[in-house]
Tab-separated table of C-alpha atoms and ligand atoms in Angstrom:
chain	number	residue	atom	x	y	z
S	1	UNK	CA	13.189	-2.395	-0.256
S	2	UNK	CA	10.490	-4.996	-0.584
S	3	UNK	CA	11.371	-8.478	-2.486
S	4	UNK	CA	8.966	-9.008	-3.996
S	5	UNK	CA	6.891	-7.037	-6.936
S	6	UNK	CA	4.446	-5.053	-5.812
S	7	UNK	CA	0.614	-4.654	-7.814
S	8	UNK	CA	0.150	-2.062	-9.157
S	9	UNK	CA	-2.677	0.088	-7.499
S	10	UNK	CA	-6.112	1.542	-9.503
S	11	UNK	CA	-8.101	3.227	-6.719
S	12	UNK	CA	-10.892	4.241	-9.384
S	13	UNK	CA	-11.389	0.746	-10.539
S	14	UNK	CA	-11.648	-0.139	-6.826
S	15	UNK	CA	-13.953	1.839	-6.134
S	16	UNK	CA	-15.761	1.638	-9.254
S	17	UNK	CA	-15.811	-2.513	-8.888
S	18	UNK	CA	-17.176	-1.755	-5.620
S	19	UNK	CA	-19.933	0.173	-6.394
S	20	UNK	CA	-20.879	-2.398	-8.502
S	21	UNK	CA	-20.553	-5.493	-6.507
S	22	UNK	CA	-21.574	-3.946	-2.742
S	23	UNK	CA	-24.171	-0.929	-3.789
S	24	UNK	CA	-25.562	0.212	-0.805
S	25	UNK	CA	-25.622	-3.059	1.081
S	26	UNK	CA	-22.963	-1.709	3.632
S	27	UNK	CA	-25.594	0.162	5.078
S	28	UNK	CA	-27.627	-2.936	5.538
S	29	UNK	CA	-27.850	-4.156	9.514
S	30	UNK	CA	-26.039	-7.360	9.861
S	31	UNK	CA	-24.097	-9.547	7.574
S	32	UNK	CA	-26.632	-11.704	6.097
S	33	UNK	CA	-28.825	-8.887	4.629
S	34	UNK	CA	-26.115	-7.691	3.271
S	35	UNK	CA	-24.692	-10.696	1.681
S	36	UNK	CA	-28.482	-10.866	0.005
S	37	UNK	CA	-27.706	-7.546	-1.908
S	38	UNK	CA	-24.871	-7.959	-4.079
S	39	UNK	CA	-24.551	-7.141	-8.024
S	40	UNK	CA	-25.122	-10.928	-9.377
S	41	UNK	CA	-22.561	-9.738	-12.295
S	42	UNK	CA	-19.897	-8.642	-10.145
S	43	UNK	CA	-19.793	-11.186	-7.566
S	44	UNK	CA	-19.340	-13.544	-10.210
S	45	UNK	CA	-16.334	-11.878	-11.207
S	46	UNK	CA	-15.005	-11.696	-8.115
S	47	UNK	CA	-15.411	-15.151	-7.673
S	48	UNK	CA	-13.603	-16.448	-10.809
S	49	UNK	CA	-10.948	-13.653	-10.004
S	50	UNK	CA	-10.679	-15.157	-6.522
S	51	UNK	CA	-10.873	-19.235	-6.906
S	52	UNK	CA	-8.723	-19.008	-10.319
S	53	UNK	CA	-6.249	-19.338	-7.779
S	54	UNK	CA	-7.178	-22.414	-6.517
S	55	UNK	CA	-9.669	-24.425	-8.212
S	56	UNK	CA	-7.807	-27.492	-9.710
S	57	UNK	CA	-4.505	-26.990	-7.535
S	58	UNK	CA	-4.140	-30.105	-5.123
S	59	UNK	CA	-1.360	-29.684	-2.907
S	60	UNK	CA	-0.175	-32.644	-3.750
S	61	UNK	CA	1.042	-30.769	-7.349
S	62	UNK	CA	1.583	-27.726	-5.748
S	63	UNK	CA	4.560	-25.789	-7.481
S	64	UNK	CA	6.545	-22.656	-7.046
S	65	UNK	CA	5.431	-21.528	-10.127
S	66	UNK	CA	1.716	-21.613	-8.931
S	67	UNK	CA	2.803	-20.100	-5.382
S	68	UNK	CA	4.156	-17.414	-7.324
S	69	UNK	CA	1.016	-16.357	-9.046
S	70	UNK	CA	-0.439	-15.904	-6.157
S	71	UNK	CA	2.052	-13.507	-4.888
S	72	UNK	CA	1.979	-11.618	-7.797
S	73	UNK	CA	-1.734	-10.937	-7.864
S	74	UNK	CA	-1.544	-10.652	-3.698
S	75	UNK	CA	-3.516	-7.248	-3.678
S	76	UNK	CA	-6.812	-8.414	-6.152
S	77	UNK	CA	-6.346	-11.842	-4.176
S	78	UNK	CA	-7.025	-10.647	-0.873
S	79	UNK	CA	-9.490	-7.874	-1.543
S	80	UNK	CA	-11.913	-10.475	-3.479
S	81	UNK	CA	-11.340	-12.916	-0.755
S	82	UNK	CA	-13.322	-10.097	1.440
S	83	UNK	CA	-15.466	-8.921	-1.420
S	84	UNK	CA	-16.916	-12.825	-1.026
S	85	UNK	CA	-16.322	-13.495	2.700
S	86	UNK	CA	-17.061	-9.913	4.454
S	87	UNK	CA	-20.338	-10.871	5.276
S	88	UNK	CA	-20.131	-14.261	6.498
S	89	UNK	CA	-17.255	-13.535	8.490
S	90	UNK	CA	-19.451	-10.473	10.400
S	91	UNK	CA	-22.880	-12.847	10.587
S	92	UNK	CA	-20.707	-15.773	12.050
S	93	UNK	CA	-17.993	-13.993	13.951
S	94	UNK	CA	-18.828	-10.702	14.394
S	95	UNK	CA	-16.586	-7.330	13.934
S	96	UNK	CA	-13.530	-8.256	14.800
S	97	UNK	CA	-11.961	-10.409	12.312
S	98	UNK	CA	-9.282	-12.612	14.348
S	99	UNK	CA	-8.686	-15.478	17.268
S	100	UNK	CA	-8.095	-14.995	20.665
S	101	UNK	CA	-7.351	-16.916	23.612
S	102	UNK	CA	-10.016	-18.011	26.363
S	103	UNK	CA	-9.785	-18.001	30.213
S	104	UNK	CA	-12.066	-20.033	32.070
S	105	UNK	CA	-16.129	-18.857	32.443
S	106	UNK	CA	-14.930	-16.065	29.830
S	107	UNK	CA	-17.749	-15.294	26.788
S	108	UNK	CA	-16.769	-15.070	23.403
S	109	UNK	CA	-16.893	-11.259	22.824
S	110	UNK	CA	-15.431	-11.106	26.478
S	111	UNK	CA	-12.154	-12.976	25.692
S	112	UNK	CA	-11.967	-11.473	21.850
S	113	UNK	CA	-11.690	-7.837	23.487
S	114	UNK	CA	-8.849	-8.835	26.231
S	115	UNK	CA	-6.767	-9.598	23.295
S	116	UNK	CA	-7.113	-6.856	21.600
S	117	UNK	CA	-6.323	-5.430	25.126
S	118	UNK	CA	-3.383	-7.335	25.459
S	119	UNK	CA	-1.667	-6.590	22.728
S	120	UNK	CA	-2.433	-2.439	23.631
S	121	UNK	CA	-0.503	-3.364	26.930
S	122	UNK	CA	2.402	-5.119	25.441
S	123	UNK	CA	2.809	-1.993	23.154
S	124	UNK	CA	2.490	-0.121	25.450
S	125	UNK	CA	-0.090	2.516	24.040
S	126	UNK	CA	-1.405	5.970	25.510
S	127	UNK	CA	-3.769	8.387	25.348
S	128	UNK	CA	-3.575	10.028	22.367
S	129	UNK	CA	-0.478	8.586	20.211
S	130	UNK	CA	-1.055	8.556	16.498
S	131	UNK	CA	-1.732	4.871	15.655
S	132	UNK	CA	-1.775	3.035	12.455
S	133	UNK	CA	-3.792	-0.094	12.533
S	134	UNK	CA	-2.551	-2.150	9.464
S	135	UNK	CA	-5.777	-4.388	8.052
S	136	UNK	CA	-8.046	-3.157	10.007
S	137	UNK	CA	-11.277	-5.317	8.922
S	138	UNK	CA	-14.053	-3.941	9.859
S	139	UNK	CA	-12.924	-1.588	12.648
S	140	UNK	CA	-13.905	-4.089	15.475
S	141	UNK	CA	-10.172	-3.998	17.112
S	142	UNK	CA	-9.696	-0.651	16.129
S	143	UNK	CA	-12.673	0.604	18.183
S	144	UNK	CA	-11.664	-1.494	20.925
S	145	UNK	CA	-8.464	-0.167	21.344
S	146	UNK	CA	-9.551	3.487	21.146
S	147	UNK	CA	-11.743	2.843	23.376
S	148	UNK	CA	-8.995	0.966	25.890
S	149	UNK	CA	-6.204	3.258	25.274
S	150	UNK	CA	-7.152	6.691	24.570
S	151	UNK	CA	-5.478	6.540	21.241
S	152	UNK	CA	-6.332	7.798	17.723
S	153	UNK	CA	-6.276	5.118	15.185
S	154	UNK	CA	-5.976	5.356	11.268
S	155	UNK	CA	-7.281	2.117	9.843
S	156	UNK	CA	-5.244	0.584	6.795
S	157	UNK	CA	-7.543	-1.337	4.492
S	158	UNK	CA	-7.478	-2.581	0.373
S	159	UNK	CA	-11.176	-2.925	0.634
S	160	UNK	CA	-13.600	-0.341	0.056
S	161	UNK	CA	-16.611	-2.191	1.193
S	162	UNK	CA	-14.819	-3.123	4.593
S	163	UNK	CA	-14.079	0.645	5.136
S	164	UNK	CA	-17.538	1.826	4.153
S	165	UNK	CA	-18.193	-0.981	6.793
S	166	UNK	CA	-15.757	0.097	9.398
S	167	UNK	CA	-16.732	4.050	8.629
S	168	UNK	CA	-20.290	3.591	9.318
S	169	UNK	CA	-19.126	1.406	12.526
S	170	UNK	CA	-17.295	4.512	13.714
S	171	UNK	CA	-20.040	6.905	13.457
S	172	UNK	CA	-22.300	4.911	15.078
S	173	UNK	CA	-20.399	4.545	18.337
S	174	UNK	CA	-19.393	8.568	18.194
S	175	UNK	CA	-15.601	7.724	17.596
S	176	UNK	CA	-15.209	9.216	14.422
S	177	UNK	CA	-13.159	12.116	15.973
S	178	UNK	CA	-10.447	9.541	16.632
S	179	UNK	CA	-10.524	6.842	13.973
S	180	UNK	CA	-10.866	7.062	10.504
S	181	UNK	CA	-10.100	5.119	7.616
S	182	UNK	CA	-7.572	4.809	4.450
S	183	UNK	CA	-8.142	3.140	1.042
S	184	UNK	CA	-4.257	1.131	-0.022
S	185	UNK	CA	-2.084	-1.620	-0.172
S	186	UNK	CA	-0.229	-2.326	2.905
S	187	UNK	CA	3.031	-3.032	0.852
S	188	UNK	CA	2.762	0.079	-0.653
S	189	UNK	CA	1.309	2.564	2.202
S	190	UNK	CA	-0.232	5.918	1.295
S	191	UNK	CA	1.720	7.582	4.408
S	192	UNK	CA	5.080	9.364	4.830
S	193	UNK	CA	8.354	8.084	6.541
S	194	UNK	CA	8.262	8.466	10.469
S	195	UNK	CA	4.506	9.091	10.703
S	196	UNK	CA	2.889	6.933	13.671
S	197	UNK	CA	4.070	7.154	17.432
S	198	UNK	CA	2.965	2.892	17.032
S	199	UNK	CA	1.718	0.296	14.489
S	200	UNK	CA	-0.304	-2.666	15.078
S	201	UNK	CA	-1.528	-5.062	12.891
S	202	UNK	CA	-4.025	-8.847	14.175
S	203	UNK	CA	-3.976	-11.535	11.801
S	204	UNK	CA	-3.682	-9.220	9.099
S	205	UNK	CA	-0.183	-9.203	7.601
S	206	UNK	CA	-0.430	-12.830	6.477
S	207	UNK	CA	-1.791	-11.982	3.731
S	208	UNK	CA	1.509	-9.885	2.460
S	209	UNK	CA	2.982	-11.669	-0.367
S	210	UNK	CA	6.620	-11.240	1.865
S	211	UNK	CA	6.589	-10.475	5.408
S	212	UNK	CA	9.723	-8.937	5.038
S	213	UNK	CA	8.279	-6.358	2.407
S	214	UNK	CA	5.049	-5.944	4.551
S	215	UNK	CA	7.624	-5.290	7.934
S	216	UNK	CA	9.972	-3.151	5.916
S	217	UNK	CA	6.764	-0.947	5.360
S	218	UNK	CA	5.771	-0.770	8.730
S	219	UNK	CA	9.221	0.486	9.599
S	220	UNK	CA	9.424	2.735	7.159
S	221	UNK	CA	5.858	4.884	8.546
S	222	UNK	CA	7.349	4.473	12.103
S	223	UNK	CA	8.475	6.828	13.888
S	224	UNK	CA	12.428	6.374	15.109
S	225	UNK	CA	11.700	5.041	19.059
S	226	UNK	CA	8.107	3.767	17.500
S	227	UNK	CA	6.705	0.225	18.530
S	228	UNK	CA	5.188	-2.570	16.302
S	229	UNK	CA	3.146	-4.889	18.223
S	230	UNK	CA	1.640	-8.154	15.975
S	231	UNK	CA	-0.722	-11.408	16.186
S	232	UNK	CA	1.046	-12.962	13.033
S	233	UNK	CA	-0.309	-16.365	11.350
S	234	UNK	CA	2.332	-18.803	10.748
S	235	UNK	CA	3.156	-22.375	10.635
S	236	UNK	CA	4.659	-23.614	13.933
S	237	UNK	CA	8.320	-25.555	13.411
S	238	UNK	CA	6.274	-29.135	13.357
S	239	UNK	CA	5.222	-27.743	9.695
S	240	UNK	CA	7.308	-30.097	7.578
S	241	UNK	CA	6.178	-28.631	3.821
S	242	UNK	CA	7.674	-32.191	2.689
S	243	UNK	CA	5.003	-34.039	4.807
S	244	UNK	CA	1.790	-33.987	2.044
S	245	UNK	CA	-0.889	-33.905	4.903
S	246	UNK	CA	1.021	-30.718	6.549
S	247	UNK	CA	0.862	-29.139	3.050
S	248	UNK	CA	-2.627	-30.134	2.510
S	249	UNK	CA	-3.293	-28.379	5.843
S	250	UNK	CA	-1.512	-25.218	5.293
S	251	UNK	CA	-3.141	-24.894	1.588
S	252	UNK	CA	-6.719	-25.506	3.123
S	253	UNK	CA	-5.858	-22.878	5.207
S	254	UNK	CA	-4.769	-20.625	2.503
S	255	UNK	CA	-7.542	-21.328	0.179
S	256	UNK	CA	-9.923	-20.566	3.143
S	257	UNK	CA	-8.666	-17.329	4.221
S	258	UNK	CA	-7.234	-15.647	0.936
S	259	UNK	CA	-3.824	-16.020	1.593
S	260	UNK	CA	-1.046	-16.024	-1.044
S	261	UNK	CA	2.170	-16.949	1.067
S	262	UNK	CA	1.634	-18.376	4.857
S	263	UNK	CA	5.361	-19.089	6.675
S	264	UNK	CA	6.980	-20.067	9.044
S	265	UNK	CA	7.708	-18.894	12.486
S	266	UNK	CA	11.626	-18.948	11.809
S	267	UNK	CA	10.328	-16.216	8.294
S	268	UNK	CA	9.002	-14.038	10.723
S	269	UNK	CA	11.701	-13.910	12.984
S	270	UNK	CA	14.631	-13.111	10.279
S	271	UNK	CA	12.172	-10.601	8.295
S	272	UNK	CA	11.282	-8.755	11.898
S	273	UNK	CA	15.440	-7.981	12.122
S	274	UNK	CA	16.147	-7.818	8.481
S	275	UNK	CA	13.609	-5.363	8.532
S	276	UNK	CA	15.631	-3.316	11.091
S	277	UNK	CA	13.346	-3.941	14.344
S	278	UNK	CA	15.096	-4.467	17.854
S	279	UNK	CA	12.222	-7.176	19.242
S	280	UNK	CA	11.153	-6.568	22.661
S	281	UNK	CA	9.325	-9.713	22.657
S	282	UNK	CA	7.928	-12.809	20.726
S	283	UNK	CA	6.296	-15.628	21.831
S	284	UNK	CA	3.593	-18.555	20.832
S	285	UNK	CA	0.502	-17.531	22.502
S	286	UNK	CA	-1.079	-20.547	21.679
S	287	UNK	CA	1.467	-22.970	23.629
S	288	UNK	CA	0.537	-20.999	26.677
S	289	UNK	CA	-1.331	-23.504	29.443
S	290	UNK	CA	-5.058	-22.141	28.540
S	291	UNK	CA	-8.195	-23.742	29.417
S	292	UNK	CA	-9.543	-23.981	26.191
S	293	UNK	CA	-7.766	-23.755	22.833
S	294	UNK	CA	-8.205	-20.621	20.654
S	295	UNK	CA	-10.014	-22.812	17.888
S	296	UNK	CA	-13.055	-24.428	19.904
S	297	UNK	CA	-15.361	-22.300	18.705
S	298	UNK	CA	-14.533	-23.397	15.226
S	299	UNK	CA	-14.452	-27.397	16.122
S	300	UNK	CA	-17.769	-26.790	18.067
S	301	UNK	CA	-16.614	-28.148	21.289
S	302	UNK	CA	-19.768	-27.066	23.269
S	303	UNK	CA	-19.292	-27.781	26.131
S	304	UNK	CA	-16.981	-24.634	26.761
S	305	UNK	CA	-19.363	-22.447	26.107
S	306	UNK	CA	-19.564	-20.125	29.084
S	307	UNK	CA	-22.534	-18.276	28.972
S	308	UNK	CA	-26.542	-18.658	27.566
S	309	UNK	CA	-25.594	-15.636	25.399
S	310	UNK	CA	-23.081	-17.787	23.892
S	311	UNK	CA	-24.911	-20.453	22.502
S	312	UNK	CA	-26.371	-18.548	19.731
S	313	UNK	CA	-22.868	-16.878	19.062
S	314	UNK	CA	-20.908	-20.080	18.816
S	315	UNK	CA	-23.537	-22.280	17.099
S	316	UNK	CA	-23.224	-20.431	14.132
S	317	UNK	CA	-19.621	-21.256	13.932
S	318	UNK	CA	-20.309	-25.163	14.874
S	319	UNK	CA	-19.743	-27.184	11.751
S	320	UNK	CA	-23.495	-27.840	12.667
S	321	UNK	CA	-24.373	-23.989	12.624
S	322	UNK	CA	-21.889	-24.109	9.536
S	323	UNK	CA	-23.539	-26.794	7.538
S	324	UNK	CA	-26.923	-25.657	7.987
S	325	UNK	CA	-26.448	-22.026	7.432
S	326	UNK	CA	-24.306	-23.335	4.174
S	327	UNK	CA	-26.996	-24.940	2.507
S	328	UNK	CA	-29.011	-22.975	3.385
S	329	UNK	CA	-27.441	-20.211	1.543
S	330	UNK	CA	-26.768	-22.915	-1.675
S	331	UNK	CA	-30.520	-23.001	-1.613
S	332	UNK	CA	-31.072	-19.452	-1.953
S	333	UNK	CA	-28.542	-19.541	-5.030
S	334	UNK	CA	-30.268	-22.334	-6.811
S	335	UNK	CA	-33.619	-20.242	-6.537
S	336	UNK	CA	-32.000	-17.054	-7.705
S	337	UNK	CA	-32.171	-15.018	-4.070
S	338	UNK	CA	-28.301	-14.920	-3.718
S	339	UNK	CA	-25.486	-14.465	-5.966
S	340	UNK	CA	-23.712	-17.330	-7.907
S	341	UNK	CA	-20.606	-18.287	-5.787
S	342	UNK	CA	-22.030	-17.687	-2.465
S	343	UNK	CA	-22.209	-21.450	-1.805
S	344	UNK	CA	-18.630	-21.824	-3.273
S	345	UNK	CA	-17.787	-19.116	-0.984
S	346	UNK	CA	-19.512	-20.910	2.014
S	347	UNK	CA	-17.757	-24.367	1.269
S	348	UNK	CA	-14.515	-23.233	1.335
S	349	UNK	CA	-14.874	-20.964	4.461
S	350	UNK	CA	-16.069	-24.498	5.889
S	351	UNK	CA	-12.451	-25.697	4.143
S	352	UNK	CA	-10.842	-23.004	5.967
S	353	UNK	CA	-12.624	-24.173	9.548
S	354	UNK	CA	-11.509	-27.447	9.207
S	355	UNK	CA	-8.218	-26.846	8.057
S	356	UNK	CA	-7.191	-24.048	11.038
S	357	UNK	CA	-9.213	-26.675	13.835
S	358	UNK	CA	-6.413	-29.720	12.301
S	359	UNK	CA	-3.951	-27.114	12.433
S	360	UNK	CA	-4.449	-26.059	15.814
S	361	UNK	CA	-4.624	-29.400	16.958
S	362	UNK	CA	-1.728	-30.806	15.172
S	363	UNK	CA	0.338	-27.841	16.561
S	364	UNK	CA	1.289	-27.115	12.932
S	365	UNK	CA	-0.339	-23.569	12.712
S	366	UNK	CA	-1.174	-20.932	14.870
S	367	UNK	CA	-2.732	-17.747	14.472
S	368	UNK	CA	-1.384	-15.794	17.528
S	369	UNK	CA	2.029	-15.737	17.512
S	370	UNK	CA	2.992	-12.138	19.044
S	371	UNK	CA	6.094	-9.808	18.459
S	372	UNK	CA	6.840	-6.866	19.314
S	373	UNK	CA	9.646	-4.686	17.705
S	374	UNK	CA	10.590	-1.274	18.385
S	375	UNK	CA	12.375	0.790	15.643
S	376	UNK	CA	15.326	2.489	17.047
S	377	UNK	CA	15.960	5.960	18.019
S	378	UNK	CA	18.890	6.671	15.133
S	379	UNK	CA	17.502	4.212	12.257
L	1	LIG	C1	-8.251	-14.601	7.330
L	1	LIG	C2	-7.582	-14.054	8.512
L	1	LIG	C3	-6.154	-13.771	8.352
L	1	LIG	C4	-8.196	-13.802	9.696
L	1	LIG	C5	-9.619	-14.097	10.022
L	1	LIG	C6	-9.723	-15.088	11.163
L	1	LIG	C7	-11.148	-15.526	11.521
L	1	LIG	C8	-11.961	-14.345	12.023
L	1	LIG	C9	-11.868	-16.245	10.346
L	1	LIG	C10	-11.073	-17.457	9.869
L	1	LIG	C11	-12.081	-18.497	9.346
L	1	LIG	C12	-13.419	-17.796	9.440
L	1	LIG	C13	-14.719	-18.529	9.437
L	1	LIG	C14	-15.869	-17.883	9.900
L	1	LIG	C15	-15.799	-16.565	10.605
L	1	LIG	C16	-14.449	-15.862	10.533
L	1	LIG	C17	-13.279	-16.855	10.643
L	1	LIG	C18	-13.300	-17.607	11.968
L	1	LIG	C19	-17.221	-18.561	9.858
L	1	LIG	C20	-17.518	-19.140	11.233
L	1	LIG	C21	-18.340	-17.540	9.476
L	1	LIG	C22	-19.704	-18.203	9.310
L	1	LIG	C23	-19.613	-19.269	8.244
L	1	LIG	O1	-20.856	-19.878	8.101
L	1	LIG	C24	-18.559	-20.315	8.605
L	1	LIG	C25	-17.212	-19.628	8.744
L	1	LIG	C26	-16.053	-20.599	8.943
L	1	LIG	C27	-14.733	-19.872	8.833
């Protein structure tokens, strides 16, 4: 039973709302085409429906009441955030849509696969286990670990422009035999009880308005003996939500990434067993003794960069890469080539860089922290 109450769902008006808003720029090659061929209209809606949240909310008067609307509207929340930010995110970052950790001489696309790999191993996956893949982006990870494991994959996703992304993805590497995609709410899942041999889900479930409610799920479309393996977000126990310039770190954060709700480590622990998971492991991945931290790409430390290949992948991410790319988009707004909103958009993905880099560095937040639970045999 979740805690919280859940949105209530309208896959028609979805779909409809995407139609508008995307057309047929999921087809287009790359992220910044597409981000040139959105419905003016509708991406203005989706940007008041997205920064109504936050414009005009310091942290410093943050209140439950306001936390609370967020969590209420969690669902429209997070699917606007990637109505606005899908594009960015794939033209500065690529497909798959989370952190990793970085071994020494290792490129960027290098070390952002072996963590997808990792977390395979720690689960333990095989050849051909039914898999549910909770947030799935884009469909980077997901292709990954098909491709790694032998597995077949159903990706989880509230928005239909990343799934027409992720579908076309799919098809275009011939997986589509052993990954497809489903439209829903990952508080509410479209699936029955005891339906996936394994669940996984990478920097995805932080944007559940509980993570009790979004674990309880997850147990629920388990299989008894089934495994959840997870890269959660959280903030570390140095978070002190009393301390203004923690809070004002967190919110950045928040505002950045289109979360409603981030916790702590300690809320993820007590929802993992409340939700009725035995945990086979958990553990910080970003205290372990790396070369580099997970955020240098984001704080445009350059001189980690490991390969010529590299330089044009991480430069976009650079504050640099950031700032120019940023107004250069503003410009394109002021002249009427992009939509209103995309330089709002911009800044406060630039927000969201500098908040997770003081994070990281502060030891205050981290966006790797791995458990995995196992449901039991006789649940
Ligand atoms: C939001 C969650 C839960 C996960 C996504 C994690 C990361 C993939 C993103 C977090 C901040 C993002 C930014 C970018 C790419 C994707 C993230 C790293 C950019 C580098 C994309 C290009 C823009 O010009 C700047 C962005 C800064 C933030």
């Amino acid at each position: 039973m979740s805690p919280v109450a859940l949105e209530k769902e309208d896959h028609v008006r979805d779909a409809e709302f995407n139609k508008a808003m995307h057309g047929k720029s999921a087809q287009a090659e790359g992220g910044f085409r597409a981000m040139l061929q959105k419905d003016k209209a509708a991406q203005n809606a989706a940007v008041d429906e997205y920064f109504k949240h936050w414009d005009n909310k310091a942290a410093e008067d943050e209140t439950e009441e306001t936390r609370k609307a967020r969590r209420d509207e969690y669902a429209t929340l997070t699917r606007h955030y990637y109505n606005l930010a899908t594009d960015l995110y794939e033209y500065g970052w690529g497909q798959s849509f989370h952190f990793c950790r970085y071994a020494f001489g290792e490129s960027f696309y290098q070390a952002i696969a072996r963590h997808e790999h990792y977390l395979a191993h720690m689960m333990g996956l095989r050849d051909n286990m039914r898999v549910l893949d909770v947030g799935c982006g884009v469909g980077g990870p997901a292709r990954e670990i098909v491709k790694f494991s032998g597995v077949n994959v159903v990706g989880l996703n509230n928005n239909n422009y990343q799934i027409e992304r992720a579908t076309r993805y799919a098809e275009k590497e011939g997986l589509s035999h052993k990954l497809s995609f489903t439209k829903g709410d990952f508080m509410q899942m479209p699936f029955p009880d005891n339906s996936f041999d394994a669940v996984y889900a990478i920097e995805a479930t932080v944007h559940a308005p509980s993570l009790e409610g979004i674990y309880s799920e997850i147990f629920r479309v388990l299989k008894p003996g089934g495994v959840f393996g997870v890269y959660e977000w959280l903030m570390t126990d140095n978070y002190d939500n009393d301390n203004p310039h923690h809070r004002e770190i967190r919110l950045g954060i928040e505002i950045g990434d289109g979360i409603s709700n981030m916790e702590k480590v300690e809320v993820a622990l007590k929802a993992m067993e409340t939700a009725g998971f035995v945990m086979e492991h958990h553990e910080d991945l970003a205290d372990r003794d790396d070369p580099y931290p997970w955020y240098w790409p984001l704080s445009g430390q350059l001189k980690y960069i490991a390969s010529v290949g590299d330089i044009f992948t991480i430069v976009r991410m650079t504050k640099l890469g950031r700032g120019l790319v940023h107004r250069f988009v503003g410009a394109l707004e002021t002249v009427g080539l992009a939509p209103r909103g995309t330089q709002k958009t911009a800044d406060s993905l630039a927000l969201a860089a500098d908040s997770l880099v003081a994070g990281g560095r502060e030891k205050l937040f981290t966006p790797m922290y791995l458990m995995v639970g196992r449901k039991p045999e006789k649940a």
